[in-house]
XYZ file of C-alpha atoms in Angstrom:
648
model
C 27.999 255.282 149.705
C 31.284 257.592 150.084
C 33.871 258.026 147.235
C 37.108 260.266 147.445
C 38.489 261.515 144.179
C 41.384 262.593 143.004
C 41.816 263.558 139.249
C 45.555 264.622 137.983
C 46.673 263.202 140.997
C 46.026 260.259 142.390
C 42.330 258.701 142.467
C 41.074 257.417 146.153
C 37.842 256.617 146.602
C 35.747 256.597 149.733
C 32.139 255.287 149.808
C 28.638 255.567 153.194
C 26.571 252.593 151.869
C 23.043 253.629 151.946
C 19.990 252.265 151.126
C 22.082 249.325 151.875
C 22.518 254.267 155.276
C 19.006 252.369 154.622
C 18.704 253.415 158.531
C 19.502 251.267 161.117
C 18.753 251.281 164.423
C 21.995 251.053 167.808
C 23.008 247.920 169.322
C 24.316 248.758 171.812
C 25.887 246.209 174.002
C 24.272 246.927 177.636
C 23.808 243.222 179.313
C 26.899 242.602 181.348
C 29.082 240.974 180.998
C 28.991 240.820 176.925
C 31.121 239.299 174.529
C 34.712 238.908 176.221
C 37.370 241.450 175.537
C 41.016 240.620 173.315
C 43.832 241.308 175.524
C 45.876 243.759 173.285
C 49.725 242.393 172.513
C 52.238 244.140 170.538
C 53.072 242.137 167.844
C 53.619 242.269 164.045
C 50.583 243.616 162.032
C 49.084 240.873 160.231
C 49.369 241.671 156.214
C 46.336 242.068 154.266
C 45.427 239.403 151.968
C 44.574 240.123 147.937
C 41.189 241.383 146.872
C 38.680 238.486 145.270
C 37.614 239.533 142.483
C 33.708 239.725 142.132
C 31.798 236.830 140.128
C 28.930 237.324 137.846
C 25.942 235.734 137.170
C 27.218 234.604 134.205
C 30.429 233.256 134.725
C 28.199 231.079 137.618
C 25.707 229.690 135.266
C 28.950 229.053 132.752
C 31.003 227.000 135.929
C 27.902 224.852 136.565
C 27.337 224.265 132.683
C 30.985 223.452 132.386
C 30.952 220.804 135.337
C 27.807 219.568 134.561
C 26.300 220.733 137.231
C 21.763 220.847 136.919
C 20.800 224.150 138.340
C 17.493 225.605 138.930
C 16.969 229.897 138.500
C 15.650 231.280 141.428
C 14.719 234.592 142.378
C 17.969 235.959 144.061
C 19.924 232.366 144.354
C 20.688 229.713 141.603
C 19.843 226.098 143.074
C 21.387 223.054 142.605
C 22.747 219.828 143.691
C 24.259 219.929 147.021
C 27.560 218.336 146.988
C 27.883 217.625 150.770
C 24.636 215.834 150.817
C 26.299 212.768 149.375
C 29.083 212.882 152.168
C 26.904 213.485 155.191
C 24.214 210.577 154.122
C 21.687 212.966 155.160
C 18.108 212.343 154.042
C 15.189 214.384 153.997
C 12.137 214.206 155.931
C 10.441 211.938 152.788
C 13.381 209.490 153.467
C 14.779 210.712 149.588
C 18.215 211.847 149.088
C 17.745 215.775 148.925
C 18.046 217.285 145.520
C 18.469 221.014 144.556
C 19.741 221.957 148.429
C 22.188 224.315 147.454
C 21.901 227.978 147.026
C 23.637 230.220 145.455
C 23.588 233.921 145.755
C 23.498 235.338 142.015
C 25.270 238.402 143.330
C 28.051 237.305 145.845
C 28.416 233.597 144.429
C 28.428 232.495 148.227
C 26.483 229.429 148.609
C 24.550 227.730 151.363
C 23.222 223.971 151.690
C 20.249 223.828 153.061
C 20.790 220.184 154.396
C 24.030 220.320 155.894
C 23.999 223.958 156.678
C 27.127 224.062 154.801
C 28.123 227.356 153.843
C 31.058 229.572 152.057
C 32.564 231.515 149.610
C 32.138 230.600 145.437
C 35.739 230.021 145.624
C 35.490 227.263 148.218
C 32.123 225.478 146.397
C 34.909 226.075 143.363
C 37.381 224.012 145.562
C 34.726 221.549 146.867
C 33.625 220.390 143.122
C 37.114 220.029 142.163
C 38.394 217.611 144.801
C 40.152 220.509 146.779
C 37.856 220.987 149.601
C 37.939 217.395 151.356
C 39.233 218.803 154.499
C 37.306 221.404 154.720
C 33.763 219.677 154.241
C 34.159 218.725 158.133
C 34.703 222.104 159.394
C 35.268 225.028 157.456
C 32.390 225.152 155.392
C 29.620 224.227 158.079
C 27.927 227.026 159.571
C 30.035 228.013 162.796
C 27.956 227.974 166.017
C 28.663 230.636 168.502
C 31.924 231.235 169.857
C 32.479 228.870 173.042
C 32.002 232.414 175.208
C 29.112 233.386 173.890
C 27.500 230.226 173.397
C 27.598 230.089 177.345
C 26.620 233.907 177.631
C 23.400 233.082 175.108
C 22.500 229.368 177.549
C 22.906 231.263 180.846
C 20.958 234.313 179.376
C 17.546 232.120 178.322
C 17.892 229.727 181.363
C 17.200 232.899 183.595
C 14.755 234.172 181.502
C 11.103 233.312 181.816
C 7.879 233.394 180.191
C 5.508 236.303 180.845
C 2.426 233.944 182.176
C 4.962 232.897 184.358
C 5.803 235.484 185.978
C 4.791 234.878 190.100
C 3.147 238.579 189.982
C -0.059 239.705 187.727
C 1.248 243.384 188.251
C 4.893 242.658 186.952
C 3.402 240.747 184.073
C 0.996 243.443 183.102
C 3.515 246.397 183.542
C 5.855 243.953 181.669
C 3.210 243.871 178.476
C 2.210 247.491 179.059
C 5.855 248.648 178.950
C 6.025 246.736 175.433
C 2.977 247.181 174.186
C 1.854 243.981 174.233
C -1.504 244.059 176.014
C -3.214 242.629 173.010
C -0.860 240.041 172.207
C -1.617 236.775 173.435
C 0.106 234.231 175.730
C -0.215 231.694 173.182
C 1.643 234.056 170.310
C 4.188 234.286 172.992
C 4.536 230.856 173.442
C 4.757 230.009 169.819
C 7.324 232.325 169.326
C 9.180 231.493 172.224
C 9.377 234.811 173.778
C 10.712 234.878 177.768
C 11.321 237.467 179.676
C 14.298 238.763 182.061
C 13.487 239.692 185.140
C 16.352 241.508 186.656
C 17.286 243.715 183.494
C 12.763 244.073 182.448
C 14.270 242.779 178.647
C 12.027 240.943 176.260
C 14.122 237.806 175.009
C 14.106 236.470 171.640
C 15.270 233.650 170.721
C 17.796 232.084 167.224
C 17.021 229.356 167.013
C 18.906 226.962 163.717
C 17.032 226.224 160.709
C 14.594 223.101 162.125
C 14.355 224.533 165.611
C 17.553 222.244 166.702
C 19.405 224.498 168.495
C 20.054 227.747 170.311
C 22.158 229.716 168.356
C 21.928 233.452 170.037
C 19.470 236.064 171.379
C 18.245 239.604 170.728
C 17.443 241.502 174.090
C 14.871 244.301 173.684
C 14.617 246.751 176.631
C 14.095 250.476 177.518
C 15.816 253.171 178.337
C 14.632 256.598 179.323
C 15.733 259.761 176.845
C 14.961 263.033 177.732
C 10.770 262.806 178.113
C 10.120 259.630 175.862
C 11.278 256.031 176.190
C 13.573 254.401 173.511
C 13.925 250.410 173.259
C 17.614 249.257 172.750
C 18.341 245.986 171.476
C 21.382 244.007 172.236
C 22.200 240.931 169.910
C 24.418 237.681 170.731
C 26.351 236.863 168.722
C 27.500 240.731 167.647
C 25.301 242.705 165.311
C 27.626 241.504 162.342
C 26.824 237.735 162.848
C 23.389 237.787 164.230
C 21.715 236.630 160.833
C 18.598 235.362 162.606
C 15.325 235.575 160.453
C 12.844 235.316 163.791
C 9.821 233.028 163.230
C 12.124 230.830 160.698
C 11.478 227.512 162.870
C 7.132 228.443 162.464
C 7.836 228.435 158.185
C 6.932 225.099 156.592
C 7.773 223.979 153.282
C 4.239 224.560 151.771
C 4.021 227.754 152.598
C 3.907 230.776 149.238
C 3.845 233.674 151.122
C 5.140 235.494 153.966
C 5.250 239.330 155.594
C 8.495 240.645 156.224
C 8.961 243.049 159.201
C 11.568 245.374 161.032
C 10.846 243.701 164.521
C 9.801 240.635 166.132
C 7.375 242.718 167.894
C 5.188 243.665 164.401
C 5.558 239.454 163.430
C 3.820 238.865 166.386
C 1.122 241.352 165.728
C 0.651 240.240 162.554
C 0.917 236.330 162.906
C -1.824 236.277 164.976
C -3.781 238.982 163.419
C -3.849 237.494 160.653
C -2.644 233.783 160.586
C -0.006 233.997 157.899
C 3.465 233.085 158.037
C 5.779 236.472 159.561
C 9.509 236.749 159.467
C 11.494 239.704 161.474
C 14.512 241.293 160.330
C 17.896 240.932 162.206
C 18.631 244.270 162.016
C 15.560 246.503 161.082
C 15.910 248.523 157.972
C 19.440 248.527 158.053
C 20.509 245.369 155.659
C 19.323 242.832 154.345
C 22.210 240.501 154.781
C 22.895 238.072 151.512
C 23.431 234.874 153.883
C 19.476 235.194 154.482
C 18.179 234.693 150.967
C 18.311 231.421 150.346
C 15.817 231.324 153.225
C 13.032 233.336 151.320
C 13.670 231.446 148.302
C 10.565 229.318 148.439
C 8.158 232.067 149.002
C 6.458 233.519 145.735
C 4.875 236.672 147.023
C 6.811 238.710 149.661
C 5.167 241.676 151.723
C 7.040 244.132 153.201
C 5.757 245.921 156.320
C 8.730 247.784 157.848
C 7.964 250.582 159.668
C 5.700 253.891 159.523
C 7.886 256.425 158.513
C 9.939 257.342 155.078
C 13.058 255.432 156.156
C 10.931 252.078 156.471
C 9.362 252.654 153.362
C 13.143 253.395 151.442
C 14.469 250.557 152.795
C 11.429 248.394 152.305
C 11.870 249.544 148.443
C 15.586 248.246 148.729
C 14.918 245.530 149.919
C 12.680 244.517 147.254
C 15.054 245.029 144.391
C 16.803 242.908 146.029
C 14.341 239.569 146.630
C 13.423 240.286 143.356
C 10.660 243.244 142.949
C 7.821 240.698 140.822
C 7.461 238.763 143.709
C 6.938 242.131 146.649
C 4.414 244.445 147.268
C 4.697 247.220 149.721
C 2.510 248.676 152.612
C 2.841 252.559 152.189
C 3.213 253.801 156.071
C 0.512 256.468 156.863
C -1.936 257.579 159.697
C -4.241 254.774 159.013
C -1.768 251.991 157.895
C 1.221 252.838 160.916
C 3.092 249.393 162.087
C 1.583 246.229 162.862
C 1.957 246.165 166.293
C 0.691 249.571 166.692
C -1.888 248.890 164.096
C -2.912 245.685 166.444
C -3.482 248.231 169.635
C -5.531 250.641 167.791
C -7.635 247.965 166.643
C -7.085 248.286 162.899
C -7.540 245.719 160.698
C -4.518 244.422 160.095
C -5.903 242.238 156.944
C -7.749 244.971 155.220
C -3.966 247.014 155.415
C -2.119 243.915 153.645
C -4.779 244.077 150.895
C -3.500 247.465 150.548
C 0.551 246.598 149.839
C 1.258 248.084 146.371
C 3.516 245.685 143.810
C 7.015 247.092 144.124
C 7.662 246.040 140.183
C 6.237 248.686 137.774
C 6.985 249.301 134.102
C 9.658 252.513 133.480
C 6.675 254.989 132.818
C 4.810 256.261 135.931
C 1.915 258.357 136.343
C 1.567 260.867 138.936
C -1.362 258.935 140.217
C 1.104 256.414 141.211
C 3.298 259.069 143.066
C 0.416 261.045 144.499
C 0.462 259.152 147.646
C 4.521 259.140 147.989
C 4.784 263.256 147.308
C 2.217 263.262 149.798
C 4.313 261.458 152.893
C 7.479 263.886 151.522
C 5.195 266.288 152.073
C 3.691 265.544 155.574
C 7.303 264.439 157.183
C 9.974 266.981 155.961
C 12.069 266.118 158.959
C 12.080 262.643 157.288
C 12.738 263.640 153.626
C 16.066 265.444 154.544
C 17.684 262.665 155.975
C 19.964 261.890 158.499
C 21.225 264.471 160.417
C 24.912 265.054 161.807
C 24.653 265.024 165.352
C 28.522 266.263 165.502
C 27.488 269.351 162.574
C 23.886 271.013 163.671
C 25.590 273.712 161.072
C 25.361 271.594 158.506
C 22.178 270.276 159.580
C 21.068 273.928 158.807
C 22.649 274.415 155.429
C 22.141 270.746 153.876
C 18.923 269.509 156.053
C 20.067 265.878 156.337
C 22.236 263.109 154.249
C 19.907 261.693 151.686
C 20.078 258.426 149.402
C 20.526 258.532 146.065
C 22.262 262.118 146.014
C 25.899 262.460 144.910
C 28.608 264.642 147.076
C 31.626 266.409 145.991
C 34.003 267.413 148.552
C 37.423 269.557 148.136
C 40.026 271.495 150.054
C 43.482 272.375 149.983
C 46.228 270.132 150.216
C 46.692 269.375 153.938
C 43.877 271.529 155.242
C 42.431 267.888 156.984
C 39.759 267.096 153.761
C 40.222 263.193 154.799
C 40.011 264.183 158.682
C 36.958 265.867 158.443
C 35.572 263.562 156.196
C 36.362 260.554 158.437
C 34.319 262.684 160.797
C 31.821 263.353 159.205
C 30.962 259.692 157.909
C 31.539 258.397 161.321
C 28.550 261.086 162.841
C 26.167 258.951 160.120
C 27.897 255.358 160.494
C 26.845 255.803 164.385
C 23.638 256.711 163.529
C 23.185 252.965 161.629
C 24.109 254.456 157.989
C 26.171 251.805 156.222
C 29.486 252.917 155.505
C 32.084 251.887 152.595
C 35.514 253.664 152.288
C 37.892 253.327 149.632
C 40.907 255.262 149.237
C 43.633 254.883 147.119
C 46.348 257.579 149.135
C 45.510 256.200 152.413
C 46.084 252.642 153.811
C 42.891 251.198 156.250
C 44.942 250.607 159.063
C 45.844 254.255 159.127
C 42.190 255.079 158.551
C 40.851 253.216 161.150
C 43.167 254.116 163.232
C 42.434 257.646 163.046
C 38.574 257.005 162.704
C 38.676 255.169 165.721
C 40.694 258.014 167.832
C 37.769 260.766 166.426
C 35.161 257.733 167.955
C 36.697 257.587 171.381
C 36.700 261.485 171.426
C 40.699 261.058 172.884
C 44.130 258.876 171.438
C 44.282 255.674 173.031
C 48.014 255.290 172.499
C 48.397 256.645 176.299
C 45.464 254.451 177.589
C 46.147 250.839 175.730
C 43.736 249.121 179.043
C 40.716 250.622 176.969
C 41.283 249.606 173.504
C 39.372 246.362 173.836
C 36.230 248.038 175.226
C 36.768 250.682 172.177
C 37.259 248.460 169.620
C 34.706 246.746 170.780
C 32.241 249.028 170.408
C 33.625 250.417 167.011
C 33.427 247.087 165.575
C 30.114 246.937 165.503
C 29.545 249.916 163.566
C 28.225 249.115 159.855
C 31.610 250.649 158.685
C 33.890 248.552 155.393
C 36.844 249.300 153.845
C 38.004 248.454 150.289
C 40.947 246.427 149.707
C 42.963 248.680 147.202
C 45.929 250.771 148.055
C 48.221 252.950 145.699
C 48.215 256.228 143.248
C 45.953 255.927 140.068
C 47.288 258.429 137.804
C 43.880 258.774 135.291
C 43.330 261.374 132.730
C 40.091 264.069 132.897
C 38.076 261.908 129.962
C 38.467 259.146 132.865
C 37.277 261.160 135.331
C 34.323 261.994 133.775
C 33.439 259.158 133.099
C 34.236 258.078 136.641
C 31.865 260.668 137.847
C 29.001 259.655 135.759
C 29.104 256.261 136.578
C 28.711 257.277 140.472
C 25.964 259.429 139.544
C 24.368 256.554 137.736
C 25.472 254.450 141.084
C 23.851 256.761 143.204
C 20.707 256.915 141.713
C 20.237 253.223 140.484
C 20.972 251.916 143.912
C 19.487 254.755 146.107
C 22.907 255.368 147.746
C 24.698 258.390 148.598
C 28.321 258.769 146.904
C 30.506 261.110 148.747
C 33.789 262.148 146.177
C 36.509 263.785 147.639
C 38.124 265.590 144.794
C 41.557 267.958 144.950
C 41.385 271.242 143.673
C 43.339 272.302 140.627
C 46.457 274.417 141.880
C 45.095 277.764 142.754
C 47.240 280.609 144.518
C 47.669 280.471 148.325
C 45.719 284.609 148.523
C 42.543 282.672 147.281
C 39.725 281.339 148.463
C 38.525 278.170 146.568
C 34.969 278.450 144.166
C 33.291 275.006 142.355
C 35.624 276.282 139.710
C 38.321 275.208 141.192
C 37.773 271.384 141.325
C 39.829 269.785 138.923
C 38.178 268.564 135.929
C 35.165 270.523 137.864
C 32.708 270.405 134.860
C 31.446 267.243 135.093
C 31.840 266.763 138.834
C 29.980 269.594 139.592
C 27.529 269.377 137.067
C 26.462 266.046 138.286
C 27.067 267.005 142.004
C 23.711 267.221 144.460
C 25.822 268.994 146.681
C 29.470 270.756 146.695
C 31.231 271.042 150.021
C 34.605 273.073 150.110
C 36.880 273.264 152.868
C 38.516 276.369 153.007
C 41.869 276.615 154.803
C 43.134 280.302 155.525
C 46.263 281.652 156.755
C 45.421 284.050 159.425
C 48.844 286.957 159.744
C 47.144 287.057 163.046
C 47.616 284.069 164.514
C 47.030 280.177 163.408
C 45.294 278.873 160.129
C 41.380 279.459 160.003
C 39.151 277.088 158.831
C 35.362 276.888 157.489
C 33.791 274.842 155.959
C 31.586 276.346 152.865
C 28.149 274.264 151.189
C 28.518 276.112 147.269
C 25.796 274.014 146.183
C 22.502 272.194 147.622
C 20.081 271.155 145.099
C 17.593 269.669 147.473
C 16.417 273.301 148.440
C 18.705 275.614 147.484
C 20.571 277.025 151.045
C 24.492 277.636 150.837
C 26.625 279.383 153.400
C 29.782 279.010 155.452
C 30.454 278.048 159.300
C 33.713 277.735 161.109
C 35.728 274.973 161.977
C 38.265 274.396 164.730
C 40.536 271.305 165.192
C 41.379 269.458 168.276
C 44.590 267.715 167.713
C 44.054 265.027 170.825
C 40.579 263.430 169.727
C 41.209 264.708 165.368
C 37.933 265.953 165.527
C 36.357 268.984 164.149
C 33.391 269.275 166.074
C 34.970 268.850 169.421
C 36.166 272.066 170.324
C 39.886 272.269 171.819
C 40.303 273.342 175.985
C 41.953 276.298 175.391
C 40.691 278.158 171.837
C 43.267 279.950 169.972
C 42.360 283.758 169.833
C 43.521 286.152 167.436
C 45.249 289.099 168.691
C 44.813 292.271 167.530
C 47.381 294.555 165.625
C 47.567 297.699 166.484
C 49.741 300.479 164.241
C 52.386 302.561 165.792
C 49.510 305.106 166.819
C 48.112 302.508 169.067
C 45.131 301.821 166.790
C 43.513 298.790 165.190
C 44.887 298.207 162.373
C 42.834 296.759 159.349
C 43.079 293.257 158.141
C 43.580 292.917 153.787
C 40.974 293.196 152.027
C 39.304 290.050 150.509
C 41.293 288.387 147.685
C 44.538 289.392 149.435
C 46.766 287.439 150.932
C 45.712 286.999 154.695
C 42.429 288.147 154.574
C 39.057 286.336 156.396
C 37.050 284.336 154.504
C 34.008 285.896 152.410
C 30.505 284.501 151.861
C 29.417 284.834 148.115
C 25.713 283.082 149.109
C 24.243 283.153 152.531
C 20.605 281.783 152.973
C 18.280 284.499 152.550
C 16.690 282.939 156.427
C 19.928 281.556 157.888
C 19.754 282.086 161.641
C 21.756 284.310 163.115
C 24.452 282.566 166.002
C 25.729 285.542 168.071
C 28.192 282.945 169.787
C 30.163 282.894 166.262
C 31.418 285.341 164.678
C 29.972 286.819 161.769
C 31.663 285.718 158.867
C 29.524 287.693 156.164
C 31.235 290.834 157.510
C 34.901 291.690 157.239
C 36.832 291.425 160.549
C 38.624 294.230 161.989
């Protein structure tokens, strides 16, 4: 999570949901033709409505008291009722009016009947119970198939595609299984599952199918694509990423069944379903989320195993996710060399059974032992690369200072006024959102049409204001990122007491719900000859006291030529490394880690003998920036200049 603050001036707050970062893997969309394109108009902007205000779990249980309403506590969802069974004169398979249909979510309040497939917002079940939702029982509140487009896009996809044992040749269907790794996976698991095959773009199809099997509500196309020296399988989702809520194997569940194995692909519930017989569901989108509007569907389960993945970011997100569902009811299987993913674990032969047996409960009392974190310090240990995070792919610099962006840390960030702190820091939250890290701004100073706006000219590399014929395809592709903004918009005038007490509670944020906080904090006034230290935060005691890391941009005024500008790490507690690298702006794309066509050089001064003159010393007005800390094994760049020594 990101959050920009600003104490004796105004507060903003941006926040890169995590853990929620959880990882998650690209989508991009490759099948042509895709979801159709908006033809862009020039109209009025449409105003932004007022921010609901969040219900508790209370205030729930005190509405359903109040209206009489019998409801049943589940593990993530409150049951009760449905009242759109009455209207639709549905019955269940028993021939019995269904009772306790509804779910609701005990942290959104958005409910879901499992009967009608009605589904909405706690303030339209409000409006429903009181007599104000008539009109919209027919429409509104159903679940929405598939836009008319894609809905023909998703038919015309899965009537070309085919099953593998159909395929006319042995030698395409064997390179097809080889090329997935599915040479021990059966043509009856494939059949079950309804897996097909397209021919002309060599994609594995899966099907969404609706709750009962009674319709085709979208597909997931898995295929490969050569990088460098490996392969890497890209999937493509219709509907978009952000309403493809498909659990895969839902259809296979009955109502009897206790337990099931949750997994990051449909490839692993394969594996495992026929490994081992019990019930597998797949994730829509990996470790990346667990979205809310699929929880009512693993109400009935009473034990929940989690089998995401065999690295560290699987095994973080599978520990999310269990907080989540409820941790009493989840156990966890640890990656490692002998327990790697099930559909790997299927090829090497592995016992896929004996593994499960090995899930540890994800519910333990406050006290551990080191016993019980042997194993976990162990797999920090053994994948470093994996420990430290994500890494920038726009900042290998501060890949080399800060190793990675890790959950559960807190950031503080500073500058000057107007040296580009929200710029960069769009930036630099955009290099992570790309790379599947959920993303939440808030910001009190700047409004989220200007934001995006200036987020999405740093993610087309270029301003689109010249080029309006591509704004479609661009906004296409940026609204698919996992990228939110807050509602809020205004100056917060709050007092230093506040702010401390602001920064704690982000700490306690961070930590609670393994997220990473990012606060943008202005500096106290300082004068324009100096450089800024962690002193010069405002309020900087707590902040950077509490802070995992300190970032400062530094902003210079060169005599020389134009402004200089670096960006300096003051504090890393996950190892210790600090250090400064240099920055330079290109005004066309807002980006700091594009460099500009044409760099602007400084030009030497020379005296009235003709010689070089020298630059001021450090702390004087004009002079080049000066590392205090340097790593003691920071490699040396000799295509940038050396900013530990003074410039002549």
């Amino acid at each position: 999570m990101w959050v920009l603050l600003r104490s004796g001036y105004p507060l903003r707050i941006l926040l890169p949901l995590r853990g929620a970062w959880m990882g998650r893997r690209g989508l991009p969309r490759s099948l042509a033709p895709g979801p159709p394109r908006r033809r862009y108009r020039k109209e009025a902007l449409p105003s932004l409505e007022a921010p609901v205000l969040p219900v508790t779990t209370t205030e729930i249980r005190q509405y359903l008291r109040a209206r009489g309403i019998p409801f049943q506590d589940g593990h993530s969802c409150l049951r009760a009722p449905s009242p759109f069974v009455e209207a639709s004169k549905l019955k269940d398979q028993t021939g019995a009016a269904s009772s306790f249909s509804l779910f609701i979510d005990k942290t959104t309040g958005r409910f879901l009947c499992m009967t009608t497939l009605a589904e909405g917002s706690w303030e339209d079940f409000q409006a429903s119970v009181e007599g104000q939702g008539d009109g919209a029982r027919e429409g509104v509140l159903l679940s929405e198939a598939p836009e008319a487009e894609d809905s023909e896009e998703v038919r015309r996809i899965w009537d070309r595609a085919i099953p593998l044992w159909e395929l006319p040749e042995p030698e395409e269907a064997q390179l097809a299984r080889m090329m997935f790794g599915l040479t021990r996976v059966t043509d009856d698991t494939l059949k079950r599952f309804s897996v097909r095959y397209l021919r002309p773009a060599r994609k594995l199809v899966f099907p969404w199918f609706s709750p009962g099997g009674l319709g085709l509500r979208g597909l997931k196309l898995l295929g490969p694509e050569t990088q460098g020296n490996g392969v890497q399988y890209v999937e493509t989702t219709i509907p978009r990423p952000g309403a493809y809520h498909n659990l895969f194997g839902l259809p296979l569940i009955s109502r009897r069944d206790v337990e099931v194995i949750l997994t990051s692909r449909e490839l692993d519930s394969l594996a495992l379903n026929q490994s081992t017989g019990l019930p597998t569901l797949a994730l829509p989108r990996g470790t990346a989320c667990l979205p809310p509007a699929l929880l009512p569907y693993l109400e009935q389960f009473r034990r929940v195993v989690l089998w995401l993945g065999n690295d560290l970011r699987s095994w973080e997100a599978a520990k999310l996710f269990a907080r989540k569902l409820n941790p009493k009811r989840c156990s966890l299987v640890r990656p490692g060399d002998q327990q790697p993913s099930p559909l790997e674990a299927l090829n090497q032969g592995l016992n896929l059974s004996r593994i499960l047996r090995t899930a540890l409960p994800a519910w333990h009392k406050s006290i551990v032992s080191f016993r019980q974190l042997r194993e976990e310090v162990l797999g920090e240990l053994s994948n470093v690369e994996q420990a430290a995070g994500v890494r920038w792919s726009r900042f290998p610099d501060l890949n080399r200072l800060l190793k990675g962006h890790r959950k559960g840390e807190l950031t503080v960030f500073t500058g000057p006024t107007g040296s580009g702190k929200t710029t960069f820091i769009s930036e630099y939250a955009l290099d992570l959102c790309t790379q599947g890290v959920n993303t939440l701004w808030g910001s009190f100073e700047i409004s989220n049409v200007r934001l995006a706006r200036v987020m999405l000219t740093q993610f087309a590399v270029g301003r689109l204001e010249e080029q309006l014929d591509k704004y479609d395809e661009w906004a296409d592709r940026f609204e698919d990122l996992p990228l939110y903004f807050m509602t809020f918009h205004g100056q917060q005038s709050i007092r230093i007491a506040a702010q401390d007490y602001i920064v704690g509670a982000f700490r306690k944020f961070a930590t609670d719900s393994s997220c990473h906080v990012t606060l943008v904090i202005h500096p106290r006034k300082e004068d324009d000859d100096k450089e800024l230290q962690t002193a010069s935060i405002f309020g900087s005691a707590k902040a950077s006291q509490e802070a995992d890391n300190v970032l400062i941009l530094q902003d210079r005024k060169l005599v020389t030529g134009p402004g200089k500008r670096y960006l300096q790490v003051s504090k890393n507690r996950f190892d210790g490394d600090v250090g400064v690298f240099p920055l330079e702006f290109n005004k066309s794309s807002l980006t700091f880690s594009i460099p500009p066509k044409s760099k602007a050089r400084l030009k030497k001064i020379k005296d009235d003998n003709g010689l070089v003159a020298k630059k001021p010393s450090s702390g004087k007005k004009g002079a080049m920036p000066q590392i205090s800390e340097t790593c003691s094994n920071q490699a040396h760049n000799p295509n940038q200049p050396d900013l530990s020594k003074p410039s002549r």
